[in-house]
PDB file of C-alpha atoms and ligand atoms in Angstrom:
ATOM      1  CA  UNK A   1      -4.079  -0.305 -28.579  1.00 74.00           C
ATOM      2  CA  UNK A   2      -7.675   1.107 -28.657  1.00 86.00           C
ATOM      3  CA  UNK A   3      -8.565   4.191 -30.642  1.00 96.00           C
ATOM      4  CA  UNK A   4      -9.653   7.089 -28.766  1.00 98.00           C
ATOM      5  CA  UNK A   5     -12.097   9.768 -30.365  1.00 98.00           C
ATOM      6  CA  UNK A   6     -11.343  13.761 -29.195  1.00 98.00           C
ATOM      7  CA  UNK A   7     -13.864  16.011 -29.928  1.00 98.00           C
ATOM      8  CA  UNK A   8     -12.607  19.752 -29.203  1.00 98.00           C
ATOM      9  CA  UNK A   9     -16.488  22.181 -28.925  1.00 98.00           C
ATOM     10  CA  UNK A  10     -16.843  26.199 -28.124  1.00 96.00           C
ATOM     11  CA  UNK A  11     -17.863  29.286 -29.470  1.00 89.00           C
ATOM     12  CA  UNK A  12     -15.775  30.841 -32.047  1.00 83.00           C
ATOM     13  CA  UNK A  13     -12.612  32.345 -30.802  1.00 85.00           C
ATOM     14  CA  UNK A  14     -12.229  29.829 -27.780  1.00 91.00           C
ATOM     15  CA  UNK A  15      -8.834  28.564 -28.476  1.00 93.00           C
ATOM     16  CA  UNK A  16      -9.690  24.826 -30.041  1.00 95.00           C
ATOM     17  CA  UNK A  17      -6.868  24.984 -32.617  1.00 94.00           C
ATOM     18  CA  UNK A  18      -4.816  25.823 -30.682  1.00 95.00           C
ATOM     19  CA  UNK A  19      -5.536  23.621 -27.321  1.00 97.00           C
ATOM     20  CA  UNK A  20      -5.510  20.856 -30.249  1.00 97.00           C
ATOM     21  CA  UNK A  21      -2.438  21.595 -31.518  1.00 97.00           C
ATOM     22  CA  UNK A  22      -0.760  21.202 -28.551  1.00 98.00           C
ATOM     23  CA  UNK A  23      -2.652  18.067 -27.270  1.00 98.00           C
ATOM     24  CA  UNK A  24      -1.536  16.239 -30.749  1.00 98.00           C
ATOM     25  CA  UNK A  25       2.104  16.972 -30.243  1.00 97.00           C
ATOM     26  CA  UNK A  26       1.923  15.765 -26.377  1.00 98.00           C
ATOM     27  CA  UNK A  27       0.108  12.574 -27.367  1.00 98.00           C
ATOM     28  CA  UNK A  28       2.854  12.469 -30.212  1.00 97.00           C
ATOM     29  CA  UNK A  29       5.222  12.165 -27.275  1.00 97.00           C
ATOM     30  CA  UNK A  30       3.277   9.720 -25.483  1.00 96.00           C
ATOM     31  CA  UNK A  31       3.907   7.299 -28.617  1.00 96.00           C
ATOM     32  CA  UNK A  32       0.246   7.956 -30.419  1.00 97.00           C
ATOM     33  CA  UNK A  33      -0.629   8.383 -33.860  1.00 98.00           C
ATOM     34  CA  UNK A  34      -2.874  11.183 -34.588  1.00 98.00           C
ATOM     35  CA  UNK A  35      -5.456  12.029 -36.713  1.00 98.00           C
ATOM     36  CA  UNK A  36      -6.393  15.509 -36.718  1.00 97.00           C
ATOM     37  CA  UNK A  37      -9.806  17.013 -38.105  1.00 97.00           C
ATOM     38  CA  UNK A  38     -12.259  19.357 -37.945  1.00 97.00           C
ATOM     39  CA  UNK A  39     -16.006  19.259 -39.357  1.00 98.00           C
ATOM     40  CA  UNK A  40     -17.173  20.639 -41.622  1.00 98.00           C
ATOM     41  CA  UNK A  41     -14.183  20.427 -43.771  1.00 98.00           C
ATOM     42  CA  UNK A  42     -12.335  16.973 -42.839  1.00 97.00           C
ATOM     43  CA  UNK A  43     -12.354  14.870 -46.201  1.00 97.00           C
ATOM     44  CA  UNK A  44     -12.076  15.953 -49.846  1.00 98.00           C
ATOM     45  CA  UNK A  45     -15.631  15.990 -50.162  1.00 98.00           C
ATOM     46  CA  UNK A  46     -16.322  18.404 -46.807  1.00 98.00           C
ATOM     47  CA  UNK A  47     -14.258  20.880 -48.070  1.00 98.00           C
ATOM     48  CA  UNK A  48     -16.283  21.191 -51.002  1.00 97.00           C
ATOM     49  CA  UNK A  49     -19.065  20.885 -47.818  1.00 97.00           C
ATOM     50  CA  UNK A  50     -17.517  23.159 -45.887  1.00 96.00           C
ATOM     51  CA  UNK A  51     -17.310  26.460 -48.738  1.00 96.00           C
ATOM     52  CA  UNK A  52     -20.840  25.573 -49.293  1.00 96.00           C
ATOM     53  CA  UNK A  53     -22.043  26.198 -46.026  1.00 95.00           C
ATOM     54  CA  UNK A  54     -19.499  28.898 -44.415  1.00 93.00           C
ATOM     55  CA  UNK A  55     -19.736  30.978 -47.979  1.00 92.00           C
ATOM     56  CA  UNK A  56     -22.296  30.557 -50.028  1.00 88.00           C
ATOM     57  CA  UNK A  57     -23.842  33.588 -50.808  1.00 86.00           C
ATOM     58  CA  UNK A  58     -27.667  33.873 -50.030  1.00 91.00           C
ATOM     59  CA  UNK A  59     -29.986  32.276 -47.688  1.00 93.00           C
ATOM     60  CA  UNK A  60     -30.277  28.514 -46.596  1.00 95.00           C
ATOM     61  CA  UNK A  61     -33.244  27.136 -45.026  1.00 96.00           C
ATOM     62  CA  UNK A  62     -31.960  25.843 -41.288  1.00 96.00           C
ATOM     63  CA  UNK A  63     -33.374  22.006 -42.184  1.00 97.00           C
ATOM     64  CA  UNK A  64     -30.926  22.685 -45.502  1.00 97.00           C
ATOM     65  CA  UNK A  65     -27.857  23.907 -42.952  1.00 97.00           C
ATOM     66  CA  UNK A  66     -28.380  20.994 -40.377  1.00 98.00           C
ATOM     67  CA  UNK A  67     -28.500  18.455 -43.124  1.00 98.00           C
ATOM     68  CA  UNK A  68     -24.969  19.962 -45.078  1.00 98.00           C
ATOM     69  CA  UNK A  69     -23.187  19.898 -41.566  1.00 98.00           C
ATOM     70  CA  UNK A  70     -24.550  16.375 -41.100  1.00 98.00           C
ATOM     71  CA  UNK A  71     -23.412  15.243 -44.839  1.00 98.00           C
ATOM     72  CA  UNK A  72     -20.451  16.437 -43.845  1.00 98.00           C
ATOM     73  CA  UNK A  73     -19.948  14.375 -40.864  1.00 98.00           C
ATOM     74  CA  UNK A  74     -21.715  10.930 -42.520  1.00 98.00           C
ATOM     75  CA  UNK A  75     -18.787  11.490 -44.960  1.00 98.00           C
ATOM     76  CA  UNK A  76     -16.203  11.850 -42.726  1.00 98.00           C
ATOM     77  CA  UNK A  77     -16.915   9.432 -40.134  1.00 98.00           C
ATOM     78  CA  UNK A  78     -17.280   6.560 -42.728  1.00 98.00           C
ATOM     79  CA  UNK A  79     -14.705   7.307 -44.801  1.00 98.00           C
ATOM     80  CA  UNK A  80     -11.916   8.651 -42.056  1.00 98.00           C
ATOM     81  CA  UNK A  81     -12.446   8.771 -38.384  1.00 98.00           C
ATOM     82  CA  UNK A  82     -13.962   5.034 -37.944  1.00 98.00           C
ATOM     83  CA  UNK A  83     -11.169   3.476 -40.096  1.00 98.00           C
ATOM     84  CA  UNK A  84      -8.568   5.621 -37.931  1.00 98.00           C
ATOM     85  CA  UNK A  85     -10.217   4.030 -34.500  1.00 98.00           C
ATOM     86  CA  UNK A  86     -10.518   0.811 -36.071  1.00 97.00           C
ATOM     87  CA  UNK A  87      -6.283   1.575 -36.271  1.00 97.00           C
ATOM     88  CA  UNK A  88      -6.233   2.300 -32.540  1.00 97.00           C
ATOM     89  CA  UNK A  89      -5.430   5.933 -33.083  1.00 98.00           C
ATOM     90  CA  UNK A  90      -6.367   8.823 -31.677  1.00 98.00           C
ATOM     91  CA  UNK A  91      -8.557  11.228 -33.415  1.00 98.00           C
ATOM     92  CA  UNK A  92      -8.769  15.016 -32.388  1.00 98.00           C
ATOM     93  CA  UNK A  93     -11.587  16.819 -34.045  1.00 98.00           C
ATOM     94  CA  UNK A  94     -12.558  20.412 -34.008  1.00 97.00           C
ATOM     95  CA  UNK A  95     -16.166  20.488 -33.492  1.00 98.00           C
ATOM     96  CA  UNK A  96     -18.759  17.272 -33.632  1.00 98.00           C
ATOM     97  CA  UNK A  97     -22.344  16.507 -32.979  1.00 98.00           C
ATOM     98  CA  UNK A  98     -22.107  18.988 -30.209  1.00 98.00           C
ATOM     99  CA  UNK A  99     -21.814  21.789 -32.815  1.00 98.00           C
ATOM    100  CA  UNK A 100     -25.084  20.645 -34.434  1.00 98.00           C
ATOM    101  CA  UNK A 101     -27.135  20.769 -31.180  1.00 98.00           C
ATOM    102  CA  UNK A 102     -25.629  24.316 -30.308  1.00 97.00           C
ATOM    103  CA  UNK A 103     -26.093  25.955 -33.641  1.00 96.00           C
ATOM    104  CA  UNK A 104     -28.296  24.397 -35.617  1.00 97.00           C
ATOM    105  CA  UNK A 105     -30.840  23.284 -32.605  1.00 97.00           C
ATOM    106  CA  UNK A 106     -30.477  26.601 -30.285  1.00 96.00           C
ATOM    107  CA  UNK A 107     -28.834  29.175 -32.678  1.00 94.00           C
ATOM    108  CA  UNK A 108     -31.622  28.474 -35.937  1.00 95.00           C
ATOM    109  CA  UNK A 109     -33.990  27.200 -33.198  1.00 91.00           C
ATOM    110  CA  UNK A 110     -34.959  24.119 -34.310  1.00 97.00           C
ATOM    111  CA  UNK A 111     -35.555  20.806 -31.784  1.00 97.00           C
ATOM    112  CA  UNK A 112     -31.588  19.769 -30.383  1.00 97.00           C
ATOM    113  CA  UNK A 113     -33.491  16.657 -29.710  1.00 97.00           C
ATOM    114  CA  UNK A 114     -34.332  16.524 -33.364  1.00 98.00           C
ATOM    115  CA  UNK A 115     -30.513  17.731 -34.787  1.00 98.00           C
ATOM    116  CA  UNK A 116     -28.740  15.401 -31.899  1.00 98.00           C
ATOM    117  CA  UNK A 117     -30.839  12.075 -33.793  1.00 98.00           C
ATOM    118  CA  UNK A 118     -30.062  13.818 -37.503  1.00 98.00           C
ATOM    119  CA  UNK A 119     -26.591  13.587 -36.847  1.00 98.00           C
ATOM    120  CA  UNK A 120     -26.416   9.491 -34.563  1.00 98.00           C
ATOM    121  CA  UNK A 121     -28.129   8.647 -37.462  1.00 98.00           C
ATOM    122  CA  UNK A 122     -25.112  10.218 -39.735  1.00 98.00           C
ATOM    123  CA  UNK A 123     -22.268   9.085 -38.125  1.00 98.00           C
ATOM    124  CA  UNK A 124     -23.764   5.124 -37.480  1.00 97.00           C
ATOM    125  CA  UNK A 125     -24.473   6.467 -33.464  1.00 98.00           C
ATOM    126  CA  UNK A 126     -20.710   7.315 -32.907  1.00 98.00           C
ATOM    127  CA  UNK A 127     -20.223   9.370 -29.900  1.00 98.00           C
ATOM    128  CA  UNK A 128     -16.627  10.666 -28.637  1.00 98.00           C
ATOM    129  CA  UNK A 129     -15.191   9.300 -25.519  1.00 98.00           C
ATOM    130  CA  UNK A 130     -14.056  12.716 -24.621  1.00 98.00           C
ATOM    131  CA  UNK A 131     -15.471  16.467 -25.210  1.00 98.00           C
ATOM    132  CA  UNK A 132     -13.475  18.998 -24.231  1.00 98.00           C
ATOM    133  CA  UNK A 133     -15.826  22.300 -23.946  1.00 98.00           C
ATOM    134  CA  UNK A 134     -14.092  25.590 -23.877  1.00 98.00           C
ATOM    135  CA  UNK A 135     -16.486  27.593 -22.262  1.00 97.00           C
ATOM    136  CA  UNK A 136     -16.372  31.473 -22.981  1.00 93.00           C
ATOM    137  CA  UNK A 137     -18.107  34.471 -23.015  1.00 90.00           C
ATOM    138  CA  UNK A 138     -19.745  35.430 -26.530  1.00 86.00           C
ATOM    139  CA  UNK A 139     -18.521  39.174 -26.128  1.00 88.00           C
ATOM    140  CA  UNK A 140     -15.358  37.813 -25.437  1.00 86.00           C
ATOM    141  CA  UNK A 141     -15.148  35.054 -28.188  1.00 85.00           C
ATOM    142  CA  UNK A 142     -15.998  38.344 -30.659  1.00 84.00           C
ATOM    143  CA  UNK A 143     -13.284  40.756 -29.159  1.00 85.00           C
ATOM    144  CA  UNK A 144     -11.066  37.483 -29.871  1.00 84.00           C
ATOM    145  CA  UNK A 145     -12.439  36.921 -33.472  1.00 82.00           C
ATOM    146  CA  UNK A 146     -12.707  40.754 -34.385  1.00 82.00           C
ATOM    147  CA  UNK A 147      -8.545  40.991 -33.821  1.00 83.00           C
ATOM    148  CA  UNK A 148      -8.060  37.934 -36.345  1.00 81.00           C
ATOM    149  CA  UNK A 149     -10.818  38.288 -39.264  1.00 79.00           C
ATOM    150  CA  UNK A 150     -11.596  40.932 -41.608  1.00 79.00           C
ATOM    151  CA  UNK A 151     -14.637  39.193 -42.808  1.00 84.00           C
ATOM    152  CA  UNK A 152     -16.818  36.863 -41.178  1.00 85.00           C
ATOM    153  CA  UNK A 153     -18.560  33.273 -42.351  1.00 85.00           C
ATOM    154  CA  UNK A 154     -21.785  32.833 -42.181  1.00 82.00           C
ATOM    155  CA  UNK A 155     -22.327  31.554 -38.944  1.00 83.00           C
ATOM    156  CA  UNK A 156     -19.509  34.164 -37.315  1.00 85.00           C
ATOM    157  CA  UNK A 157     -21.777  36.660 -38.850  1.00 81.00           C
ATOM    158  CA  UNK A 158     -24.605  36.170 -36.697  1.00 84.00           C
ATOM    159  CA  UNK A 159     -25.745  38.255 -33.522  1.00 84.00           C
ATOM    160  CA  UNK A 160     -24.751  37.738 -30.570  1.00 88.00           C
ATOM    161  CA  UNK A 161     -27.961  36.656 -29.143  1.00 91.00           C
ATOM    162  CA  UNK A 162     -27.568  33.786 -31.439  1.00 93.00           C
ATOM    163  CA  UNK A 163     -23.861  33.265 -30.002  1.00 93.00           C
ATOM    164  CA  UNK A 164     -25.310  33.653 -26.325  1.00 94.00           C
ATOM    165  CA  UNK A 165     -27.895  30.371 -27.163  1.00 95.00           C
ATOM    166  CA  UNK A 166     -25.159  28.561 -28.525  1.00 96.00           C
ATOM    167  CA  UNK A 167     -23.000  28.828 -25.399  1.00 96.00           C
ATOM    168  CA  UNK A 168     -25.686  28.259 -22.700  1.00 97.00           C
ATOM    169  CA  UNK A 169     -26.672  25.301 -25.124  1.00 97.00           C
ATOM    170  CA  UNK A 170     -23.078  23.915 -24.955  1.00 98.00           C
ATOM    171  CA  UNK A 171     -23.357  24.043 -21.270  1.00 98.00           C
ATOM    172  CA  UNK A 172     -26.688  21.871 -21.174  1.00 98.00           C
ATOM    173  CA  UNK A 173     -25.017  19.333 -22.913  1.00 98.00           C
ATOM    174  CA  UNK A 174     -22.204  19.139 -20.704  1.00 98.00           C
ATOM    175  CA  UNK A 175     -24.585  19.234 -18.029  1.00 98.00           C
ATOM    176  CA  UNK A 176     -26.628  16.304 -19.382  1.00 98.00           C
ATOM    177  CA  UNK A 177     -23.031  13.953 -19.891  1.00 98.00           C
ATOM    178  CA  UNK A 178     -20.630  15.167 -17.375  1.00 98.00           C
ATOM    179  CA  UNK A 179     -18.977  11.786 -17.755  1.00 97.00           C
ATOM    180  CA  UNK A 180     -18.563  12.615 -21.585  1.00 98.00           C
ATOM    181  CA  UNK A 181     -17.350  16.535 -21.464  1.00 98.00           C
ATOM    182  CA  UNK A 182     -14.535  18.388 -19.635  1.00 98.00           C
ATOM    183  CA  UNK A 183     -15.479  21.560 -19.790  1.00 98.00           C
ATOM    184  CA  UNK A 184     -12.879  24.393 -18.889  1.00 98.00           C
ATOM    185  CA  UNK A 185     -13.092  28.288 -18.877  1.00 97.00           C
ATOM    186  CA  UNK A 186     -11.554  29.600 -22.391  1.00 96.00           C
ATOM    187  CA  UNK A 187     -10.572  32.363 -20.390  1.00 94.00           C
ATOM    188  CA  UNK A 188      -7.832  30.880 -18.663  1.00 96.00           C
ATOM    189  CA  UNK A 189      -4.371  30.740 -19.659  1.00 97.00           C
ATOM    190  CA  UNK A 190      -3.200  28.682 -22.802  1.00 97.00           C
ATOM    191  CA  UNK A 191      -1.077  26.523 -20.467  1.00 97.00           C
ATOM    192  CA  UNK A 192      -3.349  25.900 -18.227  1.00 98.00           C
ATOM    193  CA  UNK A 193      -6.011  24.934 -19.966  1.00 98.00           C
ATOM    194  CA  UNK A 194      -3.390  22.348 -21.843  1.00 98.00           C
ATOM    195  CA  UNK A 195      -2.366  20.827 -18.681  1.00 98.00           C
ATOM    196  CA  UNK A 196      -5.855  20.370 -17.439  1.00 98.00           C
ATOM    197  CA  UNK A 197      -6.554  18.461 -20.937  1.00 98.00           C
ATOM    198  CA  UNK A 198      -3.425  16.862 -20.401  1.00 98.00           C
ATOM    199  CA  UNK A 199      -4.502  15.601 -17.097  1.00 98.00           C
ATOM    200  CA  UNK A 200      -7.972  14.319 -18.416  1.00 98.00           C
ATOM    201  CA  UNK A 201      -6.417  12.472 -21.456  1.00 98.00           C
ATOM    202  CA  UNK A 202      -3.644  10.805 -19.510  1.00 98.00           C
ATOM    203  CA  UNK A 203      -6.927   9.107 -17.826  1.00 97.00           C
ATOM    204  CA  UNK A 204      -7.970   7.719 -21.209  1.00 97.00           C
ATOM    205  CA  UNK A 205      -5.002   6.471 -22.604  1.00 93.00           C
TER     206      UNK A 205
HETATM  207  P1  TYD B 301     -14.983  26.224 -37.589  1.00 68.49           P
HETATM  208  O1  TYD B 301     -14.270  25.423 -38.600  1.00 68.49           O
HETATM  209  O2  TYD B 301     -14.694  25.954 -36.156  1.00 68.49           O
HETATM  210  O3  TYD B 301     -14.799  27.748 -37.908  1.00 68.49           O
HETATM  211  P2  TYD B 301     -13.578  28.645 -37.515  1.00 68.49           P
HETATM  212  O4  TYD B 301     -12.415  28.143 -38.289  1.00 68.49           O
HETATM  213  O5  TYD B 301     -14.107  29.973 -37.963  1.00 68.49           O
HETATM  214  O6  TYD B 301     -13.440  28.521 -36.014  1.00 68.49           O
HETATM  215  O7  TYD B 301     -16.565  26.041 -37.771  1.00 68.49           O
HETATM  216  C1  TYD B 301     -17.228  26.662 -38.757  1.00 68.49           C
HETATM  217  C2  TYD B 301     -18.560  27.157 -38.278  1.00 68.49           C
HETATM  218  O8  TYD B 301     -19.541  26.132 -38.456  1.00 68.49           O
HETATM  219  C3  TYD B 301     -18.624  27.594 -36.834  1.00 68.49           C
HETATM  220  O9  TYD B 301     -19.171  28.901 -36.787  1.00 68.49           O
HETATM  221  C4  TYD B 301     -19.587  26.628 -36.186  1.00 68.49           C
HETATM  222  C5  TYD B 301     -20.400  26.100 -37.333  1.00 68.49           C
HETATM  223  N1  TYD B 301     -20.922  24.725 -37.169  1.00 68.49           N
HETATM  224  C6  TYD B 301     -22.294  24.522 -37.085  1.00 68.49           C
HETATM  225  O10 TYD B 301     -23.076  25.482 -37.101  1.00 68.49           O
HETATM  226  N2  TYD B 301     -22.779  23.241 -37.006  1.00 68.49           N
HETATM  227  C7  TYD B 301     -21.956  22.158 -37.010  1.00 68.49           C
HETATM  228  O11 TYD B 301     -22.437  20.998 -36.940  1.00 68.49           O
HETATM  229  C8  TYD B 301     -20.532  22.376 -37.120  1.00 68.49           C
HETATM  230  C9  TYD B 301     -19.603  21.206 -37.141  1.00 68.49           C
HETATM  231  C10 TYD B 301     -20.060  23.675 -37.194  1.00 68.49           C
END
């Protein structure tokens, strides 16, 4: 059986934990091992990563950000999600390259083109075989966030002009590879944005 890499993308507060949640236990049922993960934060080392970047105190310099995040994900595609393929399993991962592009390239506004080669280049030019996108309003996303958080992470903290670049950003890249994303409206109801994964994934496996 051949692996089969996930990658779950969307503003904060879209639902991705919990639309992954429930597409690990239904691919559970289809027979599949999975390997969840989320960047930054998947291996031993990205957690260490991860507190670095969401809660350092203090400034970092964008170049400094992009290059943590894509640390992060050399690490973790090496040493966990390639081996796990290389299984035939099926990876489902909260946030990728994708993330990069959106936050680093349009939210700090430096080149996506630039950020989308930083982070091929980390993770040896692997590329999911399926992104879901859950599209949603940034107003929205921070209503969402506001009722679960009593402080916010560096990158939650931001404006929400930044917040509006990173969505229309997500939606360029889904534009560019429609045959890569599945993009659906965060909006909708939990179930039926899971059955419209559902229906996607069944397609893949
Ligand atoms: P996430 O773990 O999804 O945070 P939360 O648990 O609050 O939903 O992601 C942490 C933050 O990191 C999120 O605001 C998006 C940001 N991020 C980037 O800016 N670039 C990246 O490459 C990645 C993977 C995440």
């Amino acid at each position: 059986m051949s692996g089969l890499f996930i990658t779950l993308e969307g503003g904060d507060g879209s639902g991705k934990s919990t639309q992954s949640a429930l597409l690990a236990s239904w691919l559970e049922e289809q027979g599949r091992t999975i390997v969840l993960s989320r960047e930054p934060g998947g291996t031993e080392l990205g957690v260490e990563l991860r507190e670095i970047i969401l809660h350092r105190r203090g400034y970092i310099a964008p170049r400094a950000e992009a290059l943590l995040y894509a640390a992060d994900r050399a690490h973790n595609i090496a040493t966990k999600i390639r081996p796990a393929l290389e299984r035939g399993d099926v990876v489902l991962q909260d946030r990728y390259l994708d993330s990069s592009v959106a936050y680093q390239g349009a939210g700090r506004v430096l080149d996506p083109t630039e950020v989308r080669n930083l982070s091929l280049w980390a993770a040896e030019d692997l590329l999911p075989d399926l992104t879901i996108l859950l599209d949603l309003d940034e107003t929205v996303g921070r209503s969402r966030l506001d009722q679960s958080r009593t402080q916010y992470d560096r990158l939650e903290a931001e404006k929400q002009d930044f917040h509006a670049r990173v969505r229309a950003s997500y939606l360029e890249l889904a534009d560019a590879e429609p045959e890569r994303f599945l993009v659906l409206p965060a909006a909708d109801s939990i179930e039926s944005i899971a059955s419209a994964i559902r229906a996607r994934v069944a397609t893949l496996l």
